[in-house]
Tab-separated table of C-alpha atoms and ligand atoms in Angstrom:
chain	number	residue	atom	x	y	z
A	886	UNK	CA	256.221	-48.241	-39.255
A	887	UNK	CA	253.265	-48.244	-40.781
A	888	UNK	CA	251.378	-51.801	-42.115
A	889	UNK	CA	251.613	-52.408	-45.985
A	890	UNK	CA	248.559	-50.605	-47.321
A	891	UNK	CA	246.519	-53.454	-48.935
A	892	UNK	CA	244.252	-50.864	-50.795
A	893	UNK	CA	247.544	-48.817	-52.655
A	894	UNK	CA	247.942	-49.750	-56.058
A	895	UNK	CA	248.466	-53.343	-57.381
A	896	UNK	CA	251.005	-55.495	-55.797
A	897	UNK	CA	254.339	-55.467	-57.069
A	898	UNK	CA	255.907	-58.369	-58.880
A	899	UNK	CA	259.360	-59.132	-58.102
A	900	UNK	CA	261.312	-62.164	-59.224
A	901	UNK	CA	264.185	-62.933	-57.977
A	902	UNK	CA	265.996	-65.104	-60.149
A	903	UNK	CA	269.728	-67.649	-58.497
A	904	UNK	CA	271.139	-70.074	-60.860
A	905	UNK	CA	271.593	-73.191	-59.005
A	906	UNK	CA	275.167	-74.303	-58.103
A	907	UNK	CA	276.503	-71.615	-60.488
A	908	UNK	CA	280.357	-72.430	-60.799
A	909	UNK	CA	279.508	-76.102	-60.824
A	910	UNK	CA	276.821	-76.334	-63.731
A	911	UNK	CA	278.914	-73.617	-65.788
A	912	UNK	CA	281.817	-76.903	-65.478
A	913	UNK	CA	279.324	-79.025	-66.623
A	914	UNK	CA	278.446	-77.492	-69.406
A	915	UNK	CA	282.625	-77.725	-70.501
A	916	UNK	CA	282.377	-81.576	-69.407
A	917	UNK	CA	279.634	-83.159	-69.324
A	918	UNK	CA	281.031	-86.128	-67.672
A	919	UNK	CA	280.644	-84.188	-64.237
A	920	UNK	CA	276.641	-84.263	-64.755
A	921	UNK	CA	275.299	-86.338	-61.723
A	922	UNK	CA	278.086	-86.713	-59.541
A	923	UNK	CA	279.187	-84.631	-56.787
A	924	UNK	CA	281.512	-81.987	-57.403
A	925	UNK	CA	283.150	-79.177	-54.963
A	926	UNK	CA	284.796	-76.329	-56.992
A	927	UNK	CA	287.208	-73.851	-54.984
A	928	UNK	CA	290.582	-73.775	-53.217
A	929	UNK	CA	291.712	-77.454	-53.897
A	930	UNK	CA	295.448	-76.842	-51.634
A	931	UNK	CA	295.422	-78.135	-47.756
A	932	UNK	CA	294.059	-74.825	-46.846
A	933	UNK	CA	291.717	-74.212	-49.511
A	934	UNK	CA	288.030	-73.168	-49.275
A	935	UNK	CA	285.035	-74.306	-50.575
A	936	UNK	CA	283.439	-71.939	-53.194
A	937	UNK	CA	280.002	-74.273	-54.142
A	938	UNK	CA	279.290	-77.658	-54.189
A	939	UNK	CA	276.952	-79.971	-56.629
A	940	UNK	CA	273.938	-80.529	-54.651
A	941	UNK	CA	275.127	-84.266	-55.178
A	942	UNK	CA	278.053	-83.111	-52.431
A	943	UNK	CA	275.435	-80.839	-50.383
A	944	UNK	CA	273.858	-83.936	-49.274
A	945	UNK	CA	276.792	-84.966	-47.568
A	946	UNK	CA	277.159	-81.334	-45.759
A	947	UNK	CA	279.540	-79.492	-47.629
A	948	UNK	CA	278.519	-76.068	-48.638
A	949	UNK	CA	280.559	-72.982	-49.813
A	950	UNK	CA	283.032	-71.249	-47.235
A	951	UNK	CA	284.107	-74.368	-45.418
A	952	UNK	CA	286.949	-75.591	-45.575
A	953	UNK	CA	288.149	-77.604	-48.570
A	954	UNK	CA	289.963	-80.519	-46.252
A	955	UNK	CA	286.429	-80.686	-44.047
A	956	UNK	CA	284.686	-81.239	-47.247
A	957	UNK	CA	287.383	-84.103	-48.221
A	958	UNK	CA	286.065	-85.620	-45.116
A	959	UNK	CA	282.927	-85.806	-45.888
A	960	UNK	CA	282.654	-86.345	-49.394
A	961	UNK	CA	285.902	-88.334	-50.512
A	962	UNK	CA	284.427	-89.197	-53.392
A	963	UNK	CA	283.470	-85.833	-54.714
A	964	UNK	CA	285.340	-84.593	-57.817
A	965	UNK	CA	287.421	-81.344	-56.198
A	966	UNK	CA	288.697	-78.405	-58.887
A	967	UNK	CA	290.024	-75.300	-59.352
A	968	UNK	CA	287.709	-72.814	-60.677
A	969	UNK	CA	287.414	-70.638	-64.022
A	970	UNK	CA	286.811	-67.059	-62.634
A	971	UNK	CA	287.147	-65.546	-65.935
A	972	UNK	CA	284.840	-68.291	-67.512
A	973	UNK	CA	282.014	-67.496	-64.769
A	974	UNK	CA	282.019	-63.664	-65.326
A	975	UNK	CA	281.422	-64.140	-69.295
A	976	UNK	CA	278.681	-66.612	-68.254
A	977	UNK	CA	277.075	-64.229	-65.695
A	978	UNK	CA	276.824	-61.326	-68.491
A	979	UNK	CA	275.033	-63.215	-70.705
A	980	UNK	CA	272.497	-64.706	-68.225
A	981	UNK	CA	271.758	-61.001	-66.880
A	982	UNK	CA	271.203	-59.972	-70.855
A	983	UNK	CA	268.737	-63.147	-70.821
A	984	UNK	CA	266.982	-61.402	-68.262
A	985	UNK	CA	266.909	-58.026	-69.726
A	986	UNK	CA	264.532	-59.186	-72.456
A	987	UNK	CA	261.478	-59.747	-70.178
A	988	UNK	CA	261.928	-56.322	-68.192
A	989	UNK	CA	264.053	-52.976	-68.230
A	990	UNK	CA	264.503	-53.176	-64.804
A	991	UNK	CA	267.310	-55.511	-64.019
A	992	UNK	CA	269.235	-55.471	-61.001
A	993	UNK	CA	272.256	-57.636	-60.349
A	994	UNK	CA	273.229	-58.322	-56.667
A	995	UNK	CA	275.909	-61.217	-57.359
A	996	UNK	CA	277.281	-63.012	-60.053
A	997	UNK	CA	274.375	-65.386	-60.440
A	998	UNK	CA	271.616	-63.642	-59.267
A	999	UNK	CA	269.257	-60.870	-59.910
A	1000	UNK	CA	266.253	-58.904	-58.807
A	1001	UNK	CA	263.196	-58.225	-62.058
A	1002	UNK	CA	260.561	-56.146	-61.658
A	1003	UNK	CA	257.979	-57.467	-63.706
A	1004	UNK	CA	254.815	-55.507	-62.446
A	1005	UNK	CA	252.500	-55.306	-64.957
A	1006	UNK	CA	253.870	-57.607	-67.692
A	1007	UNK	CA	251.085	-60.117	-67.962
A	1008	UNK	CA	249.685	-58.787	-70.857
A	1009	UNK	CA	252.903	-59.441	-72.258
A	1010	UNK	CA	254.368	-62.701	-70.935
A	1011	UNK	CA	251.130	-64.332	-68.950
A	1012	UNK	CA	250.879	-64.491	-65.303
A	1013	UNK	CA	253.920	-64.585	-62.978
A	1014	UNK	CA	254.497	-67.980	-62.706
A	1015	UNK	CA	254.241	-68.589	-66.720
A	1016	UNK	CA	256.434	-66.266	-67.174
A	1017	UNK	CA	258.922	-67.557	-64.444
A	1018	UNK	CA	258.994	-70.515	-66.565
A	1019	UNK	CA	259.514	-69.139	-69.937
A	1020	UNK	CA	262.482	-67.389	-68.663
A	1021	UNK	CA	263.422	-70.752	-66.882
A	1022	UNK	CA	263.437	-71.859	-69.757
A	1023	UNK	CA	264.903	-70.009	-71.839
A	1024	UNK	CA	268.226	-69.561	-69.750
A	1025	UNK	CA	268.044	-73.517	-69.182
A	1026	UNK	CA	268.184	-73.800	-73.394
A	1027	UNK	CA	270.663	-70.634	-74.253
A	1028	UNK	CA	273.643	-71.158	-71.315
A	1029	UNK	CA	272.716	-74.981	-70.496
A	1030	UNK	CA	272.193	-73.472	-66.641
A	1031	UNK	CA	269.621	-74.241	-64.085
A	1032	UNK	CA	267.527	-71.482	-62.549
A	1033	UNK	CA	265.546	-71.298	-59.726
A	1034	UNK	CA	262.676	-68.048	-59.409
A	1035	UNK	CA	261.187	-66.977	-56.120
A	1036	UNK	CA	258.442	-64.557	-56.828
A	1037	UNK	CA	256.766	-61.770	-53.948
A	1038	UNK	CA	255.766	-58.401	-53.228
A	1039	UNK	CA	259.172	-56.841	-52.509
A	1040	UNK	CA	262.998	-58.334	-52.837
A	1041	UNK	CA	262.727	-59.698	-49.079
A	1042	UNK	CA	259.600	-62.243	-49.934
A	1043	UNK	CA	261.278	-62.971	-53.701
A	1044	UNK	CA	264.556	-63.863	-52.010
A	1045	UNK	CA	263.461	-65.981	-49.383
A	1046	UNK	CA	260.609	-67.523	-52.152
A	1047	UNK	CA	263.729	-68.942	-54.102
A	1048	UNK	CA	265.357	-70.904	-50.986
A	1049	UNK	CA	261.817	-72.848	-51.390
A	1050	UNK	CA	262.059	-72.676	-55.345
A	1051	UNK	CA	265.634	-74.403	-54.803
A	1052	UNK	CA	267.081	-76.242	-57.326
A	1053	UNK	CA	265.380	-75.776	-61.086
A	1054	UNK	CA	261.718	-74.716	-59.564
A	1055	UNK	CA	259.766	-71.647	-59.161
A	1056	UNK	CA	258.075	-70.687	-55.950
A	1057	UNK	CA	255.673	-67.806	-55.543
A	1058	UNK	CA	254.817	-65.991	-52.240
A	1059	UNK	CA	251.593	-63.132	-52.468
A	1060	UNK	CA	251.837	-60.460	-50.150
A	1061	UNK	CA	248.269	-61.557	-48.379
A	1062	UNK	CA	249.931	-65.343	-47.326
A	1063	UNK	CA	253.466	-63.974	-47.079
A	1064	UNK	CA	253.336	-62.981	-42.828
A	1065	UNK	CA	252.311	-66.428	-42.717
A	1066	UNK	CA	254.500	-67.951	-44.607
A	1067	UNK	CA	257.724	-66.579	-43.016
A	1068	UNK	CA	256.534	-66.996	-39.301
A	1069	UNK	CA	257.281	-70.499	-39.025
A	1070	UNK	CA	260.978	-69.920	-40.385
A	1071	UNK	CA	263.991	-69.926	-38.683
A	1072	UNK	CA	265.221	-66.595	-38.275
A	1073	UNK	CA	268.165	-67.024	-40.232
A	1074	UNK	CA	266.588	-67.478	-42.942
A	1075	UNK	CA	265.692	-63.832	-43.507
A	1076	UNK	CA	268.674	-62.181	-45.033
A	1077	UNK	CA	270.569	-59.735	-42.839
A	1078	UNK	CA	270.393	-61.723	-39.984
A	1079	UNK	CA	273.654	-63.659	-39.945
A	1080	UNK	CA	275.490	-66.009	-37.050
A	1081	UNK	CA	275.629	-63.592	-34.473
A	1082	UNK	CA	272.057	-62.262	-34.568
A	1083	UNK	CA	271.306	-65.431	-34.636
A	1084	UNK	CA	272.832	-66.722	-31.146
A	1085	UNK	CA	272.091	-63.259	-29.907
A	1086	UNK	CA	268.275	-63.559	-30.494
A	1087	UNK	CA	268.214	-67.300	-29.513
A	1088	UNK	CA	269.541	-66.060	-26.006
A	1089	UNK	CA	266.063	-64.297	-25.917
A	1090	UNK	CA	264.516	-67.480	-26.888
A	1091	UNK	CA	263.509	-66.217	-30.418
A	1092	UNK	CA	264.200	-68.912	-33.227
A	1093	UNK	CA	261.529	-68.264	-35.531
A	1094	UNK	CA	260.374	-65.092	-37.680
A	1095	UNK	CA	256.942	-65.284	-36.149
A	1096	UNK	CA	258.597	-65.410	-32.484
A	1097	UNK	CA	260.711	-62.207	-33.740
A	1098	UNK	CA	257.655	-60.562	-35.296
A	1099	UNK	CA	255.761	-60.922	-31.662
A	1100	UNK	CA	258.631	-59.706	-29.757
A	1101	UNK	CA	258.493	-56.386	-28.011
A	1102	UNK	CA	260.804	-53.784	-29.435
A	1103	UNK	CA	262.921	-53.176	-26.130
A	1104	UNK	CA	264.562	-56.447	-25.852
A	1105	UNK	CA	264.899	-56.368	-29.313
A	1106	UNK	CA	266.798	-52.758	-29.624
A	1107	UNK	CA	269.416	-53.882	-26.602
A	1108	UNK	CA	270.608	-57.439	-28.813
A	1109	UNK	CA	270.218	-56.176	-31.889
A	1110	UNK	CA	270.642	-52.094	-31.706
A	1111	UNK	CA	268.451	-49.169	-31.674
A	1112	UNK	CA	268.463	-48.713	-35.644
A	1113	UNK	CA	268.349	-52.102	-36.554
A	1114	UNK	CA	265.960	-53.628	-34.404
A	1115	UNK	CA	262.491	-51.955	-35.835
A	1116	UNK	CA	263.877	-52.704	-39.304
A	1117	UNK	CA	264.508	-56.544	-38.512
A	1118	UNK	CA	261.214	-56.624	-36.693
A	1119	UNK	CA	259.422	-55.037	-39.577
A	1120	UNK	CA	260.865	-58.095	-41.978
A	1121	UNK	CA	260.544	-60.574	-40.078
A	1122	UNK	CA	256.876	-59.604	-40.824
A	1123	UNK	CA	257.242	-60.155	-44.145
A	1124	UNK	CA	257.442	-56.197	-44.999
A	1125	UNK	CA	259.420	-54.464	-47.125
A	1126	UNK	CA	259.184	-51.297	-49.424
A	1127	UNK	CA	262.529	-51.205	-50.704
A	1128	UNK	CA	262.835	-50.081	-54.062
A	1129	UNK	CA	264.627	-52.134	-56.403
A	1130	UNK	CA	267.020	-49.694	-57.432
A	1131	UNK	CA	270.402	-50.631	-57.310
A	1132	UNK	CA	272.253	-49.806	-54.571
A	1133	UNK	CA	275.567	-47.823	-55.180
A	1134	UNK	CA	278.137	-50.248	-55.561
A	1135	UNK	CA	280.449	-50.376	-52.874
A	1136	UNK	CA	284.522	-49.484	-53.670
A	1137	UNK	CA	285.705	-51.811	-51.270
A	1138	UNK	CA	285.605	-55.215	-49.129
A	1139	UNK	CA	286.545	-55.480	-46.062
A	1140	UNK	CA	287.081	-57.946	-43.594
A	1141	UNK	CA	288.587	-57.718	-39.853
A	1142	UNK	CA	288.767	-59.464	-36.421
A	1143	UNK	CA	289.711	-58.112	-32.986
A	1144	UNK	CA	292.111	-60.779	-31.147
A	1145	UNK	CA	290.911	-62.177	-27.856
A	1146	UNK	CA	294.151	-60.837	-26.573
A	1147	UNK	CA	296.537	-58.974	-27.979
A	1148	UNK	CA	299.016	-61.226	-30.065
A	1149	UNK	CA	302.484	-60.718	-30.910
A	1150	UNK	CA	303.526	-64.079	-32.528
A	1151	UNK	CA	304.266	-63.387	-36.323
A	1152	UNK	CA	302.918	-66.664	-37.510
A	1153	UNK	CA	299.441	-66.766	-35.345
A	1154	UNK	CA	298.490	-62.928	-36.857
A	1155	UNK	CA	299.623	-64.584	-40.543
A	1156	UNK	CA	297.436	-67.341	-39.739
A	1157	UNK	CA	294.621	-64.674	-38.870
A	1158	UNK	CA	295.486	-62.823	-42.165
A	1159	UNK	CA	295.379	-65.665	-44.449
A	1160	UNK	CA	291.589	-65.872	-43.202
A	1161	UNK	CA	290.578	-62.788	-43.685
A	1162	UNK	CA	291.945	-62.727	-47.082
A	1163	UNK	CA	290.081	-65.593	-48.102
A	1164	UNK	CA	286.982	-64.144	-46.820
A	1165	UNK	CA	287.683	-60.887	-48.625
A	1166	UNK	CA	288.399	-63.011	-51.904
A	1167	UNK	CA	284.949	-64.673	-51.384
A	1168	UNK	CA	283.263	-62.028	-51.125
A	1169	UNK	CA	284.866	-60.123	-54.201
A	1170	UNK	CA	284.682	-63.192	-56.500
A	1171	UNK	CA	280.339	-64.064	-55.775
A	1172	UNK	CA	280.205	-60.015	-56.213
A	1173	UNK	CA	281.656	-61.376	-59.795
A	1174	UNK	CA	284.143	-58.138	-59.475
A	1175	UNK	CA	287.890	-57.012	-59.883
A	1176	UNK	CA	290.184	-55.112	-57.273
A	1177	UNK	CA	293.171	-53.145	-57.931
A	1178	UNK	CA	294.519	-53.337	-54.601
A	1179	UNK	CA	294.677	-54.534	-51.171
A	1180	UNK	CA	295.028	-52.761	-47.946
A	1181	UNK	CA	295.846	-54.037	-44.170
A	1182	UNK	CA	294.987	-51.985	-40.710
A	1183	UNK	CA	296.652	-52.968	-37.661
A	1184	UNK	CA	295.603	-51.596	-34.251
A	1185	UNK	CA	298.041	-52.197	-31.653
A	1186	UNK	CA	297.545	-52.422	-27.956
A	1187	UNK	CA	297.683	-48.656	-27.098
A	1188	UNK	CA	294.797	-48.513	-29.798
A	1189	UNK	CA	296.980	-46.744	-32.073
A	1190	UNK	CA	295.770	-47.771	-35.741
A	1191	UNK	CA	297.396	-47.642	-38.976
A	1192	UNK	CA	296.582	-48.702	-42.577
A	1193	UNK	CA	299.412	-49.727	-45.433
A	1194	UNK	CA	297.827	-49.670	-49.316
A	1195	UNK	CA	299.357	-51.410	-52.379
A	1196	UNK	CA	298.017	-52.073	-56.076
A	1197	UNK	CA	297.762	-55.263	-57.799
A	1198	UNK	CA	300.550	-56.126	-60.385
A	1199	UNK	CA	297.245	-56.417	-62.603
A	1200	UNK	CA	293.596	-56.360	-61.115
A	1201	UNK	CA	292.721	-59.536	-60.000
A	1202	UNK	CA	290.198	-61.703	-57.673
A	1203	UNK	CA	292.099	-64.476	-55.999
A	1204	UNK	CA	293.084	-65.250	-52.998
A	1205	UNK	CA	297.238	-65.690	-53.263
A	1206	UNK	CA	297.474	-61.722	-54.470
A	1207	UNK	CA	295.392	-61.239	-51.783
A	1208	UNK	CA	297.146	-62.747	-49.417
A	1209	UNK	CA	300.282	-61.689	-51.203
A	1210	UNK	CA	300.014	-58.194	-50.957
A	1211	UNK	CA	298.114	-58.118	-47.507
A	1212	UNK	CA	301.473	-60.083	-46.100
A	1213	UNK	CA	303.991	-58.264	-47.517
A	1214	UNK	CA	302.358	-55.092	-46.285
A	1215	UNK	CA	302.060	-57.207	-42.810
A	1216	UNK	CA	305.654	-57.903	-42.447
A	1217	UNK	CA	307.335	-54.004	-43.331
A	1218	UNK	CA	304.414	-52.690	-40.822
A	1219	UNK	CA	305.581	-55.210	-38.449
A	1220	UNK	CA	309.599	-54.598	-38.739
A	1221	UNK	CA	308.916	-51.044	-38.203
A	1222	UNK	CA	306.717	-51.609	-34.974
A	1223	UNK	CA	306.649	-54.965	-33.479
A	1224	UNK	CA	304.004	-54.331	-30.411
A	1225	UNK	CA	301.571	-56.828	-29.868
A	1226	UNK	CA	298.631	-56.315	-31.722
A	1227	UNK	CA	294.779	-56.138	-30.910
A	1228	UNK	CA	292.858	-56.143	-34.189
A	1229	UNK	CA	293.932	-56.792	-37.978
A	1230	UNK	CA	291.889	-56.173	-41.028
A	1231	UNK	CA	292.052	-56.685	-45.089
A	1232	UNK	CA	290.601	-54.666	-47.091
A	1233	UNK	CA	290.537	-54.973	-51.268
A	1234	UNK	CA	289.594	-52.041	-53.343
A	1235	UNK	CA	289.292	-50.365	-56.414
A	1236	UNK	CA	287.131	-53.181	-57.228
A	1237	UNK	CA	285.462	-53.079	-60.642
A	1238	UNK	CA	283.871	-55.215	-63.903
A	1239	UNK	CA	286.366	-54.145	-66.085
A	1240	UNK	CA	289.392	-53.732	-63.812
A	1241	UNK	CA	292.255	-52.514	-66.238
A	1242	UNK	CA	295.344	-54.775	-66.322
A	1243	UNK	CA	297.988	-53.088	-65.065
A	1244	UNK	CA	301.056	-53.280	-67.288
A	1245	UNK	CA	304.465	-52.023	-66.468
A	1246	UNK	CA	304.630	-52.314	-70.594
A	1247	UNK	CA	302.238	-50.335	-71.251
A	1248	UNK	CA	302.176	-46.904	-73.934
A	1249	UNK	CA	300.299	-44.471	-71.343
A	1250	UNK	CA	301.687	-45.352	-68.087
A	1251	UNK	CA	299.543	-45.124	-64.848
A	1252	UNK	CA	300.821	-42.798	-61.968
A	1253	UNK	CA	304.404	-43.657	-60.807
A	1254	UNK	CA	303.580	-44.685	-57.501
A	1255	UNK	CA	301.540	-47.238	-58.968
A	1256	UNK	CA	303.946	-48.664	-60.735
A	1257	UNK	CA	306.259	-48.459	-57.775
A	1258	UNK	CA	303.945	-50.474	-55.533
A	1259	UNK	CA	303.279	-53.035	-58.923
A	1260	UNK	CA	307.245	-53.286	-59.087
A	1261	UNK	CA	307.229	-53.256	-55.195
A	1262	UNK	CA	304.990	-56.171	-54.952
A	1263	UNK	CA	306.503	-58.254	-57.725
A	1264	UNK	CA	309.906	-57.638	-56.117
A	1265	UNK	CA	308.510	-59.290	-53.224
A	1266	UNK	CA	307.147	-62.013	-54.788
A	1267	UNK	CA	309.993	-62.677	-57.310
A	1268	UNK	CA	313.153	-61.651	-55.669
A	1269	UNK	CA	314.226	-57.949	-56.170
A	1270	UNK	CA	316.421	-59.074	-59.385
A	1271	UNK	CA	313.083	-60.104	-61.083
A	1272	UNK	CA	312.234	-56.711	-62.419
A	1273	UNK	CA	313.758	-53.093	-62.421
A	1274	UNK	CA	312.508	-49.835	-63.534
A	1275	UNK	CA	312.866	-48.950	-67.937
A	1276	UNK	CA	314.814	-45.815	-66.572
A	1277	UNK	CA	316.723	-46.932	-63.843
B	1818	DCP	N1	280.616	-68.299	-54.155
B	1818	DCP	C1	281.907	-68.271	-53.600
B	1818	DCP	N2	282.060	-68.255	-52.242
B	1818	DCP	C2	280.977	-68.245	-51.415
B	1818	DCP	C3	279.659	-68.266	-51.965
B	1818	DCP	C4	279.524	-68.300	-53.357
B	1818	DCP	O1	282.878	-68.272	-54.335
B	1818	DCP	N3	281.144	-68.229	-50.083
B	1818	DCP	C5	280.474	-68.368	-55.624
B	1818	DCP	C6	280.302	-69.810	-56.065
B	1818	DCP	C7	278.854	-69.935	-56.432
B	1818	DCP	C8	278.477	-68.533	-56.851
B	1818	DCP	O2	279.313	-67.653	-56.081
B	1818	DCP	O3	278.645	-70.889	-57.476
B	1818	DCP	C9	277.020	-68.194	-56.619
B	1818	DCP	O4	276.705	-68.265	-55.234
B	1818	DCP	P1	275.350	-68.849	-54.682
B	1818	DCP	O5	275.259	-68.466	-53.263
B	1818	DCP	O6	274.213	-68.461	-55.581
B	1818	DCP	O7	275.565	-70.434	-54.727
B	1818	DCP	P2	275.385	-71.458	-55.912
B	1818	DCP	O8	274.873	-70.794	-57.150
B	1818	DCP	O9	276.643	-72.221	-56.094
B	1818	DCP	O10	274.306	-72.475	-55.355
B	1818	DCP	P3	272.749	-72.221	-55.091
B	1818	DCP	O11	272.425	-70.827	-55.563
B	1818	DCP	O12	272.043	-73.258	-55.892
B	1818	DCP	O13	272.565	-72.400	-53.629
B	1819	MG	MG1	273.208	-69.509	-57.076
């Protein structure tokens, strides 16, 4: 892999651009009364998760994805509540039009955050970090939202600028300073590198970028794979040509585990599946998106694998159809074979912005097996006297 050639043509100018406890200051802005106090927004029930929390309830440890009784713990005091989906993806439109003002290349990667390329506007909107702020600004006084900016070279460097720009600042990283400036991280900071490549590189005594960056590639290859390892190396020295181009957007999400051993007890692999739905529907909501469906794959003991697919009764984003859907597909597959089972997955797809309602009512009906599986799963969830068929 060659070394970033310091005498090509000017340095890029990437922002990369996070609105700071998204769900929670888009609740503020409806009341102000939550302004200053901690707040957790996401699954309020016993076995809810956490989807953010006010940085007033990040001091006491909660964070997004644990669970919502931990964070209780923790933070009694905090105000917990149900969040606005709907509400968030309106929001998240109009910050990304905010954006598209300064530059014509915009790309989204979640609901609240974005990649710029604003090489070569400083005739137009001053250097980087005055116009960081005027766009600061600006989404601060039309939305009411704080934003933090990280600003680099490439998307790597902007990203991990912003964890330093976090919350409401602006944080710029040159490409000169920037090997420099990640050697001293940890190595999870650098995105890609998640829990277990983590404990996997820690077992080679590698906690920091610069550690990684110094590390010969053999060791590396056998923890973290042939492919991946020169690419990880490579970042973890601060390098990255990536284009900003946005990456084709992905049709599904899916989420699986493989059982220690193989597990036959109905209420342990529901257990399991509840999880991984959750997980799914975390995933799909922050990628501020729509499924149509849900599917489940089951691999037994004998490795044998199969998959079971139903639709939404109308697209949606939370967990319960989720988990819905994924457990009513879970208990037919099961009635038909009840062997003990060695690895379960969710899956949700179809996933889109605009995801089409589905409606049994409506003038040009979707395929009938669609609206078999709608009237299947509402069946299920209803009773099977809840709804029947215009023609039957
Ligand atoms: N989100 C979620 N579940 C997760 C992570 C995020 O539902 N596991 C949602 C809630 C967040 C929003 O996506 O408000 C944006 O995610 P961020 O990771 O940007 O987190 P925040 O904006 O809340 O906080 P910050 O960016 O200040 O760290
Ligand atoms: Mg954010």
């Amino acid at each position: 892999m060659p070394d970033v050639d310091r005498n090509s043509e000017q340095e890029r100018v990437i922002f990369h651009v996070d609105l700071d406890a998204f769900y929670v200051e888009v609740e503020r802005q409806a009341d102000p009364a939550l302004r200053g106090k901690p707040v957790v927004i996401g699954g309020i029930g016993p076995r809810g998760v956490v989807a953010t929390a006010s940085y007033e309830a990040r001091k006491f440890g909660v964070h997004s994805a644990m669970a919502t009784a931990v964070a209780r713990r923790l933070c009694p005091q905090a105000i917990y509540m149900r969040g606005n989906h709907e509400l968030y993806r309106e929001v998240s439109k109009k910050f990304m039009n905010i954006l598209r003002k300064y530059s014509p290349i915009v790309v989204p990667v979640s609901v609240d955050e974005a990649y710029i390329d604003m090489t070569g506007s400083e005739r137009l909107f001053g250097e980087p970090l005055d116009s960081a702020e005027i766009m600061r600004v600006a989404v601060r006084e039309k939305l009411g939202l704080p934003a933090s900016i990280g600003i680099g070279p490439s998307k790597l460097v902007a990203k991990v600028s912003t964890e330093h720009a976090k919350p409401d600042g602006i944080f710029q990283v040159r490409q000169v300073e920037a090997e420099a400036f990640f050697a001293p991280q940890p190595v999870r900071n650098l995105p890609g590198i998640g829990p277990k490549a983590g404990e996997a590189l820690a077992k080679l005594n590698i906690s920091t970028l610069g550690q990684l960056a110094a590390t010969p590639i053999g060791p590396l290859r056998r923890v973290l794979g042939p492919n991946h390892a020169d690419y990880v190396r490579c970042r973890a020295k601060a390098i990255d040509n990536a284009p900003l181009r946005e990456k084709p957007k992905s049709k599904s999400i899916s989420s699986e585990t493989t059982f220690a051993t193989d597990v036959s007890s109905r209420s342990e692999i529901e257990m399991v599946l509840k999880k991984l739905c959750e997980r799914a529907g975390a995933r799909l909501r922050k990628s501020g998106l729509r499924a149509r469906g849900a599917s489940i794959k089951l691999r037994y003991g004998d490795f044998t694998t199969i998959t079971r697919q139903r639709t939404f009764p109308a697209a949606g984003d939370g967990d319960q159809v989720i988990y819905d859907t994924a457990h009513g597909l879970l208990v037919t597959a099961m009635r038909q074979r009840g062997d003990p089972i060695r690895l379960i997955g969710v899956t949700v797809n179809g996933l889109g912005e605009q995801a089409a309602q589905l409606s049994l009512l409506d003038d040009n009906p979707m395929a009938d097996s669609d609206t078999s599986e709608a009237v299947d799963t509402i069946r299920e969830r209803y009773g099977s006297a809840a709804i029947s068929r215009g023609s039957v």
